[in-house]
Coordinates of C-alpha atoms and ligand atoms in Angstrom, one line a residue:
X1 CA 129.6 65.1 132.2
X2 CA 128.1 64.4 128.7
X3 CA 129.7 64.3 125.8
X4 CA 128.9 66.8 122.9
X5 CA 128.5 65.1 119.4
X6 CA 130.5 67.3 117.4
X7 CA 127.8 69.4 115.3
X8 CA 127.1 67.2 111.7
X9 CA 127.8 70.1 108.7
X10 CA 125.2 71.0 106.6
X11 CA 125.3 72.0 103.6
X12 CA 122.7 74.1 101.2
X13 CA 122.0 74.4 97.4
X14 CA 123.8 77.1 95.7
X15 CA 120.8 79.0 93.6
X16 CA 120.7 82.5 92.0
X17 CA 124.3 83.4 93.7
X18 CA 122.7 82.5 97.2
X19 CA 122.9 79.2 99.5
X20 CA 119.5 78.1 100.3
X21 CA 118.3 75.5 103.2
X22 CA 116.4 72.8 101.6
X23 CA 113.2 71.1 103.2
X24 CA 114.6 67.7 103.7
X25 CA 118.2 66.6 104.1
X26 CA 120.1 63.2 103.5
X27 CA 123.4 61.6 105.6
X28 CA 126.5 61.7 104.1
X29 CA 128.8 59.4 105.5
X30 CA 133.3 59.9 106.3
X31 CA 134.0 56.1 104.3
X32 CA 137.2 56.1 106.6
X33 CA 135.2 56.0 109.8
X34 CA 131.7 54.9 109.1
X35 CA 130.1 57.7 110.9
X36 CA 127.3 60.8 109.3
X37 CA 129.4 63.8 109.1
X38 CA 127.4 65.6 106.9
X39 CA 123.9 66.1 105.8
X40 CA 122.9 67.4 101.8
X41 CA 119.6 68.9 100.7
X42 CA 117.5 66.3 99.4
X43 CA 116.5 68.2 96.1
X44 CA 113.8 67.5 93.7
X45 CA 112.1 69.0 90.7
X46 CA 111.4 72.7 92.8
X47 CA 114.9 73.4 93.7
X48 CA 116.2 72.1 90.2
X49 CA 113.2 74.4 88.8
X50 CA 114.4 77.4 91.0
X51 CA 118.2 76.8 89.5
X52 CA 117.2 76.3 86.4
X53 CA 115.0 80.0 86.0
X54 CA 118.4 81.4 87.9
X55 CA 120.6 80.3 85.4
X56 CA 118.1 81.5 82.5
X57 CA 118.3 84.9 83.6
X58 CA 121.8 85.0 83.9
X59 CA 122.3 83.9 80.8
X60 CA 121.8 86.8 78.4
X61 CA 124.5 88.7 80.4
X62 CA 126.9 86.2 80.9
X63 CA 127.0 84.6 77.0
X64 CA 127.0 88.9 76.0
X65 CA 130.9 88.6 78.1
X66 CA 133.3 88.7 76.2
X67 CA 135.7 85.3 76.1
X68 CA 138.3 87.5 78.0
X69 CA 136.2 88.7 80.1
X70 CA 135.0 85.0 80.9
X71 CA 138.4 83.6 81.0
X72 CA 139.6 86.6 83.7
X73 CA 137.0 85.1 85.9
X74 CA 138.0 81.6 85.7
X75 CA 141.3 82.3 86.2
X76 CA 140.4 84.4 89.2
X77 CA 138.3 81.3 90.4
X78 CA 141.4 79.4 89.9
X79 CA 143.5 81.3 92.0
X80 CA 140.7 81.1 95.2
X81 CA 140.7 77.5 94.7
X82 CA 144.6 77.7 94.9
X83 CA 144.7 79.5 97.9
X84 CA 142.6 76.9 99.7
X85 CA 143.7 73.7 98.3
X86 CA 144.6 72.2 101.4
X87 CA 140.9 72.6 103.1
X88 CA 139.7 71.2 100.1
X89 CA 141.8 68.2 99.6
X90 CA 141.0 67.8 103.6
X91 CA 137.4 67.8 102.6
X92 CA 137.9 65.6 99.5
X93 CA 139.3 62.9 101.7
X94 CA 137.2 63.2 104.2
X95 CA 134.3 63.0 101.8
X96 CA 135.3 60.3 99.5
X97 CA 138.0 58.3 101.4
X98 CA 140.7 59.1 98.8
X99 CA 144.3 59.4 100.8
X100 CA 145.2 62.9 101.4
X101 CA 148.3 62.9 99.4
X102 CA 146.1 62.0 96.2
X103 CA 143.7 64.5 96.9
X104 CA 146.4 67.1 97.4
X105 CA 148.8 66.0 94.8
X106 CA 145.4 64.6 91.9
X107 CA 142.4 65.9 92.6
X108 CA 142.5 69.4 93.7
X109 CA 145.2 70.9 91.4
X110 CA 143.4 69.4 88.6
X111 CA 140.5 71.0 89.6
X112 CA 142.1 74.3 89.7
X113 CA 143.6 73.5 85.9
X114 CA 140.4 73.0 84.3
X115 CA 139.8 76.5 85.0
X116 CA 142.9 77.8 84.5
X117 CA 142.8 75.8 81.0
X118 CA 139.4 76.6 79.2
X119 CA 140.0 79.9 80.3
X120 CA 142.9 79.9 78.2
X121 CA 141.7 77.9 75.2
X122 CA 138.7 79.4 75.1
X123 CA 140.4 82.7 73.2
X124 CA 142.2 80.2 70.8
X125 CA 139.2 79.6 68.5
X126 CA 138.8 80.2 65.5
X127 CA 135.4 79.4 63.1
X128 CA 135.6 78.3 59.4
X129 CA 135.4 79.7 56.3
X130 CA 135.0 79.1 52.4
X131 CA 135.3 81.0 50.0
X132 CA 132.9 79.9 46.6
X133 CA 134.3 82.5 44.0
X134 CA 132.1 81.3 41.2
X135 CA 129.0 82.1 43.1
X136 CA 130.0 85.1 44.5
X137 CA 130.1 83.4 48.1
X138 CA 131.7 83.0 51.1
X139 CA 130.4 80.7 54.1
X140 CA 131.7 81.2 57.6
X141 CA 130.5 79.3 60.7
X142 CA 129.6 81.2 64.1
X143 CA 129.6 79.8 66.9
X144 CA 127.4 80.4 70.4
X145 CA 126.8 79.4 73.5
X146 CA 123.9 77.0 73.8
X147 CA 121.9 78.2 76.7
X148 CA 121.2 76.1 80.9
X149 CA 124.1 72.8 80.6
X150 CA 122.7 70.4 83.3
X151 CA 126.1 69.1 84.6
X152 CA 126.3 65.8 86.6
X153 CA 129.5 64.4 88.2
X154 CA 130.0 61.0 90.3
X155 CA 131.8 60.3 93.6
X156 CA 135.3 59.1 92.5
X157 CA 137.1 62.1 91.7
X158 CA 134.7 64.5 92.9
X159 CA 135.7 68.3 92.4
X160 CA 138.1 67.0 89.1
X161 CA 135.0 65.8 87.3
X162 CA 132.8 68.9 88.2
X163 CA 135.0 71.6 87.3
X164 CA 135.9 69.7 84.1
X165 CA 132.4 70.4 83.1
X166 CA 131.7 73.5 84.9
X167 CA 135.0 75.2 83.6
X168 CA 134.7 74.6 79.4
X169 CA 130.6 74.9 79.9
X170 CA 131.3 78.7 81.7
X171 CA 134.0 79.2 79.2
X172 CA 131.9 79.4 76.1
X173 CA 129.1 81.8 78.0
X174 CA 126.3 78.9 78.9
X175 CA 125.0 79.4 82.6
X176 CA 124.8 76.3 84.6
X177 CA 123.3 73.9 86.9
X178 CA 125.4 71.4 88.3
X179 CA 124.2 68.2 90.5
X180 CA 127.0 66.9 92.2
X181 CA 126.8 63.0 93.9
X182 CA 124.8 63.2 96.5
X183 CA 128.0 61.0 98.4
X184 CA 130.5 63.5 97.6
X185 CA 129.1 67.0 98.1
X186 CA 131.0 69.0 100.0
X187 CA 134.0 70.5 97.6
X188 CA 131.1 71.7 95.2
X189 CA 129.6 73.6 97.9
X190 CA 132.9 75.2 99.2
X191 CA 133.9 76.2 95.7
X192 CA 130.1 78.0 95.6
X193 CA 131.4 80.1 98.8
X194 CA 133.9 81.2 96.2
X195 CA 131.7 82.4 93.4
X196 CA 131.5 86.1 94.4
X197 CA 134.8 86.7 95.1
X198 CA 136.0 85.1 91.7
X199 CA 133.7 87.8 90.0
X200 CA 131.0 85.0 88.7
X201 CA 127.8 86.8 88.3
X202 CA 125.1 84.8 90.4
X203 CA 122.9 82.4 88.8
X204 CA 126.2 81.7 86.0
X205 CA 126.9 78.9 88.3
X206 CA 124.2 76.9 90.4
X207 CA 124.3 74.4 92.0
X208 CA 121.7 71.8 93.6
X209 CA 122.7 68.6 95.8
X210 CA 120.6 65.6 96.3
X211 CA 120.0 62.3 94.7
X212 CA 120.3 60.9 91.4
X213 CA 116.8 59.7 91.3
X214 CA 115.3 63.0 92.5
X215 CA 117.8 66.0 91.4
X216 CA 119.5 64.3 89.1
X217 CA 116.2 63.3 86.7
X218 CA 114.8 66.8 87.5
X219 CA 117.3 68.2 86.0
X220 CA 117.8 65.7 83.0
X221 CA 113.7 65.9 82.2
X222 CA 113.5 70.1 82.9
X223 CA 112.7 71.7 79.4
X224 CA 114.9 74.4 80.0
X225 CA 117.8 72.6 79.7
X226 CA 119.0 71.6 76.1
X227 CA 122.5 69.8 76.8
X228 CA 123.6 67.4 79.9
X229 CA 127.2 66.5 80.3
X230 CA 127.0 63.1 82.3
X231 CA 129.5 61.5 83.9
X232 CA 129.0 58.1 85.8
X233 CA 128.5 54.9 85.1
X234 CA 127.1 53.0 82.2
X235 CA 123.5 51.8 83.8
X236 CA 123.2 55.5 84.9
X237 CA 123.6 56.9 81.3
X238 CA 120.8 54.8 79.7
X239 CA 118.2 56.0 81.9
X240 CA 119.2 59.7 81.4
X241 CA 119.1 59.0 77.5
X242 CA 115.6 57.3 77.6
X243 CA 114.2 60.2 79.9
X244 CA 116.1 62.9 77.9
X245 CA 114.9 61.4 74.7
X246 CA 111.5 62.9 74.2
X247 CA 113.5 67.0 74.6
X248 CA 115.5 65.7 71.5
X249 CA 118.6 67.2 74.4
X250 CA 122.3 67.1 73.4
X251 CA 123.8 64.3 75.7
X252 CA 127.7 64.3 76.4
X253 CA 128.4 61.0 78.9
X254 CA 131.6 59.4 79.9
X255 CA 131.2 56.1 81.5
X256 CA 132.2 52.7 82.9
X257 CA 135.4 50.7 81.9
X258 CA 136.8 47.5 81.8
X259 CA 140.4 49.0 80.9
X260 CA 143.3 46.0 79.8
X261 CA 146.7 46.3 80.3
X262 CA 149.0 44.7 77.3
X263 CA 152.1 43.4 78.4
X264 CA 154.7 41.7 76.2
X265 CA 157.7 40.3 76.7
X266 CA 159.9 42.6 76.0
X267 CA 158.4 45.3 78.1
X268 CA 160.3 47.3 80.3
X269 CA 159.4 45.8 83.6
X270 CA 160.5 48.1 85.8
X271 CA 158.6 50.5 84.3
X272 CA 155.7 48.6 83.5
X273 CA 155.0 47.0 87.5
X274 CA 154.8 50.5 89.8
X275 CA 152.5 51.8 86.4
X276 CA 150.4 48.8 86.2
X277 CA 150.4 48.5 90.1
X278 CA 149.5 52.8 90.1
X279 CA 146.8 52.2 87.5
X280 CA 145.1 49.3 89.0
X281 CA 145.1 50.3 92.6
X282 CA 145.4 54.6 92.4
X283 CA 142.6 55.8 94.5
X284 CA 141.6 52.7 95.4
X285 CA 140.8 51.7 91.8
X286 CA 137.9 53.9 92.1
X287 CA 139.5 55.8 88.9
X288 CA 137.2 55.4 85.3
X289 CA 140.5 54.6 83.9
X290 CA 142.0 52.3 85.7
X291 CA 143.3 49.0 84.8
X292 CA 141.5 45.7 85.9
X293 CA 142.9 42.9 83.1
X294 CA 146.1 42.7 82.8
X295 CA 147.2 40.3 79.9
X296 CA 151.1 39.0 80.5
X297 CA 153.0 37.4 77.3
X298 CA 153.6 33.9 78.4
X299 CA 157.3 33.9 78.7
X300 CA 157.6 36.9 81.3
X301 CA 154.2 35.9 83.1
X302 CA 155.8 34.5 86.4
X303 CA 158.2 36.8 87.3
X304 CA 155.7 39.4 86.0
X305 CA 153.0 38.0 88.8
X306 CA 155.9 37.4 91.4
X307 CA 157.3 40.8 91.8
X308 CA 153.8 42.1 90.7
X309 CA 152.1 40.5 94.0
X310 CA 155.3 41.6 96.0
X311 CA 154.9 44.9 95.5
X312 CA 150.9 45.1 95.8
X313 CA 151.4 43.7 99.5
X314 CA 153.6 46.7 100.1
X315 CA 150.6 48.9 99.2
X316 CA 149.8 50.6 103.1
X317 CA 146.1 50.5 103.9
X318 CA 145.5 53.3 106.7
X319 CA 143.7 56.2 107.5
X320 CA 143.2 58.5 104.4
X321 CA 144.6 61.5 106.5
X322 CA 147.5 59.9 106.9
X323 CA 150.2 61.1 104.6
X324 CA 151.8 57.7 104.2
X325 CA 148.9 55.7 103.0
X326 CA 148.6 54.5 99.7
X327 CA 145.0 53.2 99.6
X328 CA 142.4 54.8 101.4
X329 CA 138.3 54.0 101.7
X330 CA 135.6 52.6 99.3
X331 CA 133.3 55.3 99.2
X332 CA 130.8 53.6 101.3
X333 CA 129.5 50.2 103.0
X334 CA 127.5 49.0 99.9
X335 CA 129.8 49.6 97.2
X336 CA 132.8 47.7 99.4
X337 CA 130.3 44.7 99.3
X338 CA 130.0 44.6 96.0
X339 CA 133.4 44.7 95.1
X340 CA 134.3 42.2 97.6
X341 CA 131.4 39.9 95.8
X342 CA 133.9 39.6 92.8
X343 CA 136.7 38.2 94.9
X344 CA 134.4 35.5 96.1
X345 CA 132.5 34.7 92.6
X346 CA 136.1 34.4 91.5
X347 CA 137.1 31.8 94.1
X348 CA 133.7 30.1 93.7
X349 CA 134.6 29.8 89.8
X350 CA 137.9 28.2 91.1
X351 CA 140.4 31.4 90.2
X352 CA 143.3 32.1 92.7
X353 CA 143.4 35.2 94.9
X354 CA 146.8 36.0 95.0
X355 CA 147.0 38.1 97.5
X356 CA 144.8 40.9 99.4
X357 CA 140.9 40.4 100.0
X358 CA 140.7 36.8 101.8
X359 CA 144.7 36.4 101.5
X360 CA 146.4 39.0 103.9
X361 CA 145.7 40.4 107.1
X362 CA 144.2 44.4 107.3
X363 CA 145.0 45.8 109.8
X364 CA 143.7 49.4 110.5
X365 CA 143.9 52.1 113.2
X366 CA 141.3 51.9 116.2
X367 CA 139.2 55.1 115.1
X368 CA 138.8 53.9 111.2
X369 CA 137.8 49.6 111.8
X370 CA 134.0 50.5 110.9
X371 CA 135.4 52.1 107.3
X372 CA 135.0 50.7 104.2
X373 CA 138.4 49.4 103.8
X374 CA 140.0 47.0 101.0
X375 CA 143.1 45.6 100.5
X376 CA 144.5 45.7 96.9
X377 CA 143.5 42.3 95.4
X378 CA 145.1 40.3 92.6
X379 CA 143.2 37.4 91.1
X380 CA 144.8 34.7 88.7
X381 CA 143.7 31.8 86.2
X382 CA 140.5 33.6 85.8
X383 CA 138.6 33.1 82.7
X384 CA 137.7 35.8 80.0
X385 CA 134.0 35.3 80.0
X386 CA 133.9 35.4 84.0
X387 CA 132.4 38.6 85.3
X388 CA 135.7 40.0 87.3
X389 CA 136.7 40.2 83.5
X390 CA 133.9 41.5 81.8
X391 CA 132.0 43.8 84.6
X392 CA 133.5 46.8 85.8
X393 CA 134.4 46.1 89.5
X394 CA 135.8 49.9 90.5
X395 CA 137.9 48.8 93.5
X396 CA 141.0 47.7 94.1
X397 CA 140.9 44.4 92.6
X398 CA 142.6 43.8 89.1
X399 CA 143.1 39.8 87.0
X400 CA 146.3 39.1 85.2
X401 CA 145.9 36.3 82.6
X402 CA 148.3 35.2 80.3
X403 CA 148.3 35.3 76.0
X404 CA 150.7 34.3 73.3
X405 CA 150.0 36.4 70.5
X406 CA 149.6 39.7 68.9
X407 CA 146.1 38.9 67.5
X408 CA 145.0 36.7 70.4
X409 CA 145.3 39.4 72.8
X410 CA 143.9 42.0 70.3
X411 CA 140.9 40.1 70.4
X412 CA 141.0 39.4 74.2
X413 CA 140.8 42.6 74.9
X414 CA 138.1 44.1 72.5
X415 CA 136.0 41.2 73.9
X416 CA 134.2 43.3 76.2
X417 CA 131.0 45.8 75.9
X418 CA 133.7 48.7 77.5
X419 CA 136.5 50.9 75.5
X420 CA 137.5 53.5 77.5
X421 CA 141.3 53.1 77.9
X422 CA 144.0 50.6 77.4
X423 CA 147.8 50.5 78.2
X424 CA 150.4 48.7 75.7
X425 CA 153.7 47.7 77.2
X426 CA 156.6 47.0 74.7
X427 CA 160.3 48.6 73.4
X428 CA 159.0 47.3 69.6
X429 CA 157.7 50.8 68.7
X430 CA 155.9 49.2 65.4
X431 CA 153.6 46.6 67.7
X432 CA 152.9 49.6 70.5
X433 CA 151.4 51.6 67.3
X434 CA 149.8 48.6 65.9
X435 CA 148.4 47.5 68.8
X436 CA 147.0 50.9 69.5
X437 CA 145.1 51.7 65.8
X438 CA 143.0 47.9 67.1
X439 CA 142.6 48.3 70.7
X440 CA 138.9 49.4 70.6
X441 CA 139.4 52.2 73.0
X442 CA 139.3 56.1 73.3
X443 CA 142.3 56.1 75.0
X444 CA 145.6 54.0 74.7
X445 CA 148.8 54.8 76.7
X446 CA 152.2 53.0 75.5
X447 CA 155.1 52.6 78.1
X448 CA 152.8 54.8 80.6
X449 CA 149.4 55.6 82.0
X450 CA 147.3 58.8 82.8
X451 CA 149.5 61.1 81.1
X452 CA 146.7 63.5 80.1
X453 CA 147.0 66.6 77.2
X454 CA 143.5 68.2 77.6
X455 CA 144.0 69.6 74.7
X456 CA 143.0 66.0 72.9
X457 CA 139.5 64.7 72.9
X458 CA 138.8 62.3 76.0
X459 CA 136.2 59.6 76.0
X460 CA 135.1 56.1 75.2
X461 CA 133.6 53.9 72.5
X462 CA 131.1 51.3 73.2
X463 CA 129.7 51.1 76.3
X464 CA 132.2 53.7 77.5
X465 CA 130.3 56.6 76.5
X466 CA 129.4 58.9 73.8
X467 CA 131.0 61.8 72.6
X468 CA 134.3 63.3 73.5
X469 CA 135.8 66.0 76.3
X470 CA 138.9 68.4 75.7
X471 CA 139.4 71.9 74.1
X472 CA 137.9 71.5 70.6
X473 CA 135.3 68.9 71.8
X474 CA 134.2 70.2 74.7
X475 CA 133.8 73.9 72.8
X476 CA 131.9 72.0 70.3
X477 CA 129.9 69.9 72.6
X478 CA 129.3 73.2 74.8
X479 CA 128.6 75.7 71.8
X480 CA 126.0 75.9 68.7
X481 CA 127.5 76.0 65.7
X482 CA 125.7 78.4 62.5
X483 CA 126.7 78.2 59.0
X484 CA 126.2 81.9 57.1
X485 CA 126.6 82.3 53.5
X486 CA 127.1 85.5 52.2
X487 CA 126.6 87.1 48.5
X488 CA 128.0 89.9 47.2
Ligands
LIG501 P1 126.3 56.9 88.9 O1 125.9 56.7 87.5 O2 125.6 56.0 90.0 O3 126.1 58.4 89.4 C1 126.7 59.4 88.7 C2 125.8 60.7 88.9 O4 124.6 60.5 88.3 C3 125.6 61.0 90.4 O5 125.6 62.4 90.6 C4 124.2 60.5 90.6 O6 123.4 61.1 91.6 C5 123.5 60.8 89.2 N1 122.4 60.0 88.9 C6 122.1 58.7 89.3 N2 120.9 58.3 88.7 C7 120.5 59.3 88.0 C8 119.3 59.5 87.1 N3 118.4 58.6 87.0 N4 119.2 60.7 86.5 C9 120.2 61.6 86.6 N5 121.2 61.5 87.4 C10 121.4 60.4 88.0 O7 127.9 56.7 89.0 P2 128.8 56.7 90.3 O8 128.6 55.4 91.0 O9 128.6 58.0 91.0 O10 130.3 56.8 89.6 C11 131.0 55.6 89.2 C12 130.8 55.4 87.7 O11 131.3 56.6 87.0 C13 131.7 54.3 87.2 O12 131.0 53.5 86.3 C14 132.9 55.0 86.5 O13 133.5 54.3 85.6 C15 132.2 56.2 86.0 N6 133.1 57.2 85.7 C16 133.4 57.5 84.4 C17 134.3 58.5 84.0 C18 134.7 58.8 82.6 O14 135.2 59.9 82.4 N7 134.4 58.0 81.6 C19 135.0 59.2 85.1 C20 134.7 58.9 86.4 C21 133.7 57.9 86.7

């Protein structure tokens, strides 16, 4: 008897409050097993067109709601999301190759807080006013919503990234289309199967799946959308801002990193190596955020490396579904190649891999050895100018170097085109905060890592991206602001 090939799912776009097939369809593949599982519409400029007159007619109801009105229904969207977190943290593994216990634990709850949290700072605004008594004046600002936001996320933390654009965007009343990455699709389109129920009126929330070449610049280029909130990497962001250039369109984008880790010798080791080990290798070090220099004050920099190294190799490799893996998939066969390149430019360039790609055995169950898997890496005696220290890698690879001084490693660190987010390890509280005010980076965590208030703007400088995310920001970034002067 033959065997049946377990049907592939398909998904659809997500227009006007309906899911509609799309003409042509792409593979998306499980990292963990190397197989298609799923196939996404292959959008271009007619579906983004369709979205885009979708969420133009929603909009003068939805921006007329009032902000608790709005923030009932994202709480309500919340609470469906809640209810199935466990399907969708199956599905975000699947999808993106992410263990299940980070999906369950990370990505999913998050994504059920960004609603829960614009839709309770969104009634916690309040406008300016001045008061010119001389003149007989007084000036207030209004603010309103600004109209379509084109919203589009990457692979790495899939659902987390979308919703934190989706929620704050839906907060302030804009209507929105959303192109997800075409490798991660699936949680966007289960969280559209949601809409209804939540009380989102159709066309407040579309959303169209296909590729960043044909969806993704539709969408960017379409005159009907003022404001795109980008999130991905760095190459990515400079196309979008050439092609959104001539629509004069407000741009938001969060990008690349090349994130250092400070470590002087009085830091708190025991502290310091499961962070620094959690922020170089957490989901895969497929995280914006995550740590690939680490710079070691001389005197602690063997036993730092020793017991760093030992604990890496306890890092478990396995099958994303299983609850005791730490590391999961790269998100797919070309990306694991590329980060595998570094290892071996680093060896060429005479650096010593100290343990993982090259090093130690991977061994992996019989269903996944066609996944794209990686052991965590650590490189030593690597130079500063060599590109596993300037490029962004995004895997699980991360270089620890040595320094002597304050200064030196201030000016280490800010030597690269990146400054998303940097971690400072000491007990002197005056260096942690000097350090901090001349790390060139949006974020800096002392004595921890990834401890997020999203009340407080998120973002990066250089390279890293332009403008800022979080409750004021991303109500400015999401709203148009109108000064008023009145005379009596
Ligand atoms: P990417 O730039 O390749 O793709 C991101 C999104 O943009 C995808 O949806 C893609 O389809 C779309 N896209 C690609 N080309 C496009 C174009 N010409 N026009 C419009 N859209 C286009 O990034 P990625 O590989 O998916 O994600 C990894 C990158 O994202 C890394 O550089 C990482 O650092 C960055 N990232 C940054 C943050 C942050 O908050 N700063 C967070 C997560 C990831």
């Amino acid at each position: 008897m033959m065997a049946h090939s377990k049907a592939l799912l398909v998904l659809e776009n997500f227009i006007g409050g309906k899911f509609v097939p799309c003409s042509s369809y792409i593979d998306s593949y499980n990292p963990s097993t190397g197989d298609v599982y799923c196939r996404v519409p292959d959008s271009g400029e007619e579906e983004i067109d369709a979205a885009v007159k979708a969420a133009k007619a929603a909009f003068p109801i939805w921006s007329s709601k009032s902000p608790l009105e709005r923030s009932q229904i994202l709480n309500k969207l919340a609470d469906l999301i809640e209810h199935d977190l466990e399907a969708f943290a199956q599905a975000e593994s699947k999808d993106q190759g992410k263990t299940i216990t980070f999906a369950r634990t990370v990505d999913i709850p998050r994504a059920v807080y960004n609603f829960r949290f614009f839709a309770s700072s969104i009634l916690h605004h309040t406008t300016e006013c001045t008061e010119m008594a001389s003149l007989g004046c007084v000036h207030y600002t209004s603010r309103a919503p600004v109209g379509v936001a084109g919203l589009i996320s990457p692979w790495n933390l899939p659902l987390y990234l979308l919703t934190w654009k989706i929620a704050p965007a839906i907060a302030c009343g804009n209507t929105v289309v959303a192109k997800p990455s075409e490798m991660t699709s699936v949680t966007a389109w289960m969280m559209c199967g949601l809409l209804e129920k939540a009380g989102v009126p159709h066309g407040v929330v579309n959303v169209v799946f296909g590729t960043g070449s044909k969806a993704g610049e539709a969408l960017v280029c379409h005159p009907d959308v003022p404001l795109i909130s980008f999130t991905g990497s760095t190459l990515t962001a400079q196309r979008i801002t050439e092609k959104s250039a001539p629509h004069c369109k407000r741009l938001s984008l969060e990008l690349g990193g090349k994130n250092p880790a400070i470590i002087f010798d009085d830091a708190d080791l025991s502290q310091c190596i499961p962070t620094t080990l959690r922020s170089s290798f957490a989901n895969q070090g497929e995280i914006c955020l995550c740590t690939s220099r680490i710079f070691v004050q001389r005197g602690i920099c063997s036993e730092f490396l020793k017991r760093f190294v030992a604990e890496a190799k306890k890092w478990k490799v396995g099958n994303p579904s299983d609850p005791t893996a730490d590391v999961g998939a790269l998100i797919s066969k070309e990306h694991l190649e590329k980060v595998r390149s570094y290892v071996k430019k680093a060896r060429a360039e005479g650096a010593r891999v100290l343990c993982g790609e090259g090093v130690d055995a991977l061994t992996l169950p019989t269903g996944n050895q066609k996944g794209y898997f990686m052991l965590p890496t650590v490189i030593a005696e690597v130079k500063d100018e060599s590109c596993c220290m300037q490029e962004e890698i995004f895997g699980p690879v991360t270089c620890v170097v040595e320094f002597d001084t304050e200064e030196e490693v201030i000016e280490r660190a800010n030597s690269v085109k990146y400054g998303l987010a940097a971690t400072v390890w000491s007990s002197n509280v005056g260096r942690v905060h000097r350090v901090a005010q001349k790390l060139q980076s949006g974020l800096v965590w002392t004595n921890c890592w990834l401890i997020r208030d999203l009340n407080l703007p998120f973002g990066g400088m250089k390279a890293s991206g332009i403008g800022r995310e979080g409750a004021k920001d991303s109500y400015e970034f999401f709203t148009e602001v109108k000064t008023i002067t009145i005379k009596h």
